[in-house]
Short mmCIF file of C-alpha atoms in Angstrom, two decimals:
data_model
loop_
_atom_site.label_atom_id
_atom_site.label_comp_id
_atom_site.label_asym_id
_atom_site.label_seq_id
_atom_site.Cartn_x
_atom_site.Cartn_y
_atom_site.Cartn_z
CA UNK A 1 -15.50 6.83 -6.35
CA UNK A 2 -13.54 4.30 -4.33
CA UNK A 3 -15.88 2.34 -2.12
CA UNK A 4 -13.86 2.41 1.08
CA UNK A 5 -16.52 0.54 3.05
CA UNK A 6 -15.93 -2.43 0.78
CA UNK A 7 -12.17 -2.02 1.27
CA UNK A 8 -12.63 -2.22 5.04
CA UNK A 9 -14.95 -5.22 4.77
CA UNK A 10 -12.13 -7.20 3.19
CA UNK A 11 -9.30 -5.72 5.22
CA UNK A 12 -9.28 -8.40 7.92
CA UNK A 13 -8.94 -11.01 5.19
CA UNK A 14 -5.90 -9.16 3.92
CA UNK A 15 -4.05 -9.62 7.18
CA UNK A 16 -4.21 -13.39 7.02
CA UNK A 17 -2.74 -13.99 3.57
CA UNK A 18 -1.44 -12.41 0.40
CA UNK A 19 -4.48 -11.05 -1.32
CA UNK A 20 -5.48 -9.46 -4.59
CA UNK A 21 -8.06 -6.74 -4.97
CA UNK A 22 -9.11 -4.81 -8.03
CA UNK A 23 -10.71 -1.38 -7.85
CA UNK A 24 -11.46 1.29 -10.45
CA UNK A 25 -11.24 4.93 -9.46
CA UNK A 26 -12.17 7.99 -11.51
CA UNK A 27 -10.29 11.18 -10.67
CA UNK A 28 -10.27 14.37 -12.74
CA UNK A 29 -12.15 12.64 -15.60
CA UNK A 30 -9.57 9.84 -15.83
CA UNK A 31 -10.22 6.27 -14.76
CA UNK A 32 -7.55 3.98 -13.42
CA UNK A 33 -7.95 0.35 -12.46
CA UNK A 34 -5.94 -0.44 -9.36
CA UNK A 35 -4.73 -4.03 -9.16
CA UNK A 36 -3.67 -4.29 -5.53
CA UNK A 37 -1.49 -7.05 -4.15
CA UNK A 38 -1.36 -7.07 -0.38
CA UNK A 39 1.26 -9.19 1.38
CA UNK A 40 0.58 -7.97 4.94
CA UNK A 41 4.33 -7.47 5.30
CA UNK A 42 4.98 -11.18 5.50
CA UNK A 43 8.58 -12.21 4.86
CA UNK A 44 7.36 -15.34 3.10
CA UNK A 45 6.36 -13.17 0.11
CA UNK A 46 9.57 -11.11 -0.12
CA UNK A 47 11.11 -13.34 -2.80
CA UNK A 48 7.96 -13.06 -4.94
CA UNK A 49 7.66 -9.28 -4.82
CA UNK A 50 10.08 -8.45 -7.66
CA UNK A 51 7.65 -9.96 -10.15
CA UNK A 52 5.05 -7.45 -8.93
CA UNK A 53 7.50 -4.55 -8.80
CA UNK A 54 8.56 -5.08 -12.40
CA UNK A 55 5.41 -3.60 -13.94
CA UNK A 56 4.04 -1.67 -10.98
CA UNK A 57 2.91 1.89 -11.64
CA UNK A 58 2.63 2.65 -7.92
CA UNK A 59 3.32 1.14 -4.53
CA UNK A 60 1.86 1.90 -1.13
CA UNK A 61 4.11 0.81 1.71
CA UNK A 62 2.36 0.84 5.06
CA UNK A 63 3.68 0.99 8.61
CA UNK A 64 1.86 0.84 11.91
CA UNK A 65 2.08 4.15 13.82
CA UNK A 66 1.75 2.18 17.07
CA UNK A 67 4.75 -0.05 16.33
CA UNK A 68 8.18 1.57 16.00
CA UNK A 69 9.66 -1.62 14.58
CA UNK A 70 7.29 -1.49 11.62
CA UNK A 71 8.80 1.86 10.59
CA UNK A 72 12.26 0.28 10.43
CA UNK A 73 10.90 -2.59 8.35
CA UNK A 74 9.17 -0.05 6.06
CA UNK A 75 12.55 1.49 5.26
CA UNK A 76 13.90 -1.94 4.26
CA UNK A 77 10.92 -2.55 1.96
CA UNK A 78 11.36 0.85 0.32
CA UNK A 79 15.10 0.26 -0.20
CA UNK A 80 14.23 -3.01 -1.92
CA UNK A 81 11.55 -1.34 -4.01
CA UNK A 82 14.04 1.33 -5.14
CA UNK A 83 16.58 -1.37 -5.97
CA UNK A 84 14.23 -3.73 -7.84
CA UNK A 85 11.26 -1.62 -8.94
CA UNK A 86 10.79 0.68 -11.91
CA UNK A 87 12.56 4.03 -11.62
CA UNK A 88 9.34 5.95 -12.32
CA UNK A 89 7.13 4.16 -9.78
CA UNK A 90 4.81 6.39 -7.77
CA UNK A 91 5.60 5.65 -4.15
CA UNK A 92 3.25 6.30 -1.24
CA UNK A 93 3.86 5.76 2.45
CA UNK A 94 0.90 5.28 4.76
CA UNK A 95 1.13 5.44 8.52
CA UNK A 96 -1.77 3.17 9.43
CA UNK A 97 -3.87 3.08 12.62
CA UNK A 98 -4.18 6.86 12.97
CA UNK A 99 -7.36 6.08 14.91
CA UNK A 100 -5.10 4.88 17.76
CA UNK A 101 -3.50 8.23 18.56
CA UNK A 102 -3.11 7.36 22.25
CA UNK A 103 -0.89 4.38 21.30
CA UNK A 104 1.25 6.28 18.77
CA UNK A 105 4.98 5.46 18.70
CA UNK A 106 5.87 7.14 15.39
CA UNK A 107 5.24 10.90 15.14
CA UNK A 108 3.56 11.98 11.90
CA UNK A 109 6.49 14.35 11.30
CA UNK A 110 8.89 11.39 11.24
CA UNK A 111 6.83 9.68 8.55
CA UNK A 112 6.52 12.89 6.55
CA UNK A 113 10.26 13.60 6.76
CA UNK A 114 11.15 10.11 5.58
CA UNK A 115 8.59 10.28 2.76
CA UNK A 116 10.15 13.54 1.58
CA UNK A 117 13.61 11.93 1.65
CA UNK A 118 12.47 9.09 -0.62
CA UNK A 119 10.22 11.28 -2.81
CA UNK A 120 7.01 9.58 -1.67
CA UNK A 121 3.45 10.67 -1.06
CA UNK A 122 2.70 10.55 2.67
CA UNK A 123 -0.48 10.20 4.65
CA UNK A 124 -1.77 8.68 7.83
CA UNK A 125 -4.67 6.30 7.41
CA UNK A 126 -6.99 4.08 9.36
CA UNK A 127 -8.08 0.83 7.79
CA UNK A 128 -10.61 0.51 10.60
CA UNK A 129 -12.41 3.82 9.99
CA UNK A 130 -11.30 4.35 6.36
CA UNK A 131 -9.84 7.74 7.28
CA UNK A 132 -7.67 9.04 4.43
CA UNK A 133 -7.75 5.75 2.48
CA UNK A 134 -9.63 7.16 -0.49
CA UNK A 135 -7.55 10.35 -0.38
CA UNK A 136 -4.35 8.28 -0.62
CA UNK A 137 -5.58 6.53 -3.77
CA UNK A 138 -6.74 9.82 -5.28
CA UNK A 139 -3.35 11.42 -4.69
CA UNK A 140 -1.59 8.42 -6.24
CA UNK A 141 -3.89 8.62 -9.27
CA UNK A 142 -3.02 12.30 -9.73
CA UNK A 143 0.73 11.50 -9.67
CA UNK A 144 0.59 8.64 -12.18
CA UNK A 145 2.03 9.33 -15.64
CA UNK A 146 -0.66 10.19 -18.24
CA UNK A 147 -0.29 6.87 -20.07
CA UNK A 148 -1.37 5.04 -16.90
CA UNK A 149 -4.61 6.96 -16.69
CA UNK A 150 -6.10 5.31 -19.73
CA UNK A 151 -4.84 1.78 -19.24
CA UNK A 152 -2.07 -0.14 -17.56
CA UNK A 153 0.01 -2.51 -19.70
CA UNK A 154 -0.87 -6.19 -19.50
CA UNK A 155 0.32 -7.59 -16.22
CA UNK A 156 0.83 -4.16 -14.64
CA UNK A 157 -0.28 -3.65 -11.12
CA UNK A 158 -0.25 -1.42 -8.13
CA UNK A 159 1.40 -3.01 -5.14
CA UNK A 160 0.31 -2.37 -1.59
CA UNK A 161 2.38 -3.73 1.25
CA UNK A 162 0.84 -3.54 4.69
CA UNK A 163 1.94 -3.49 8.28
CA UNK A 164 4.40 -6.02 9.53
CA UNK A 165 2.77 -7.94 12.37
CA UNK A 166 4.33 -7.50 15.83
CA UNK A 167 4.73 -11.19 16.55
CA UNK A 168 7.69 -12.89 14.93
CA UNK A 169 6.42 -14.88 12.00
CA UNK A 170 3.28 -12.78 11.84
CA UNK A 171 0.01 -14.07 10.56
CA UNK A 172 0.01 -17.28 8.62
CA UNK A 173 -1.83 -18.06 5.47
CA UNK A 174 -1.13 -18.38 1.85
CA UNK A 175 -2.49 -18.16 -1.57
CA UNK A 176 -5.10 -15.60 -2.26
CA UNK A 177 -7.52 -15.01 -5.00
CA UNK A 178 -9.59 -12.12 -6.20
CA UNK A 179 -11.28 -11.37 -2.90
CA UNK A 180 -11.92 -7.74 -3.63
CA UNK A 181 -15.07 -6.36 -5.18
CA UNK A 182 -15.00 -4.96 -8.69
#
């Protein structure tokens, strides 16, 4: 079981810098170890991302449902992922902040339609309340090729790219270590 409360505990850290988390999840009697790199959508990491894409089994690209501009940026990230990533990568799109329905700028249908166009899993999540976070990882696990369910090759990872901050330049920070729980 994915411990989403632990995920949330570290989520604020993830917004300030590129971060690495590792989490094991057992679904349908198969265990997968997620190695999650989170760049918080910061442009400063764009040039580094191809090294993560190269061996990624899956990618979650996240936009903020309360920020229309983040949906446009999401499309750019996905185009880059399709251009530079493995052809068999499992792609998921998460519309984050579904707990802020009254501030919504992107209809769920728009996210779903785009996800269908790019052959991606789609879901709306809330990092604050953990709504649909575990379900997103479970669905990704079920879509992974069978050889990923026993072990990922050395250096393989799952890449998670989060919301692009509203303010130009976004949050600052750098580095990152294994801040996630095992």
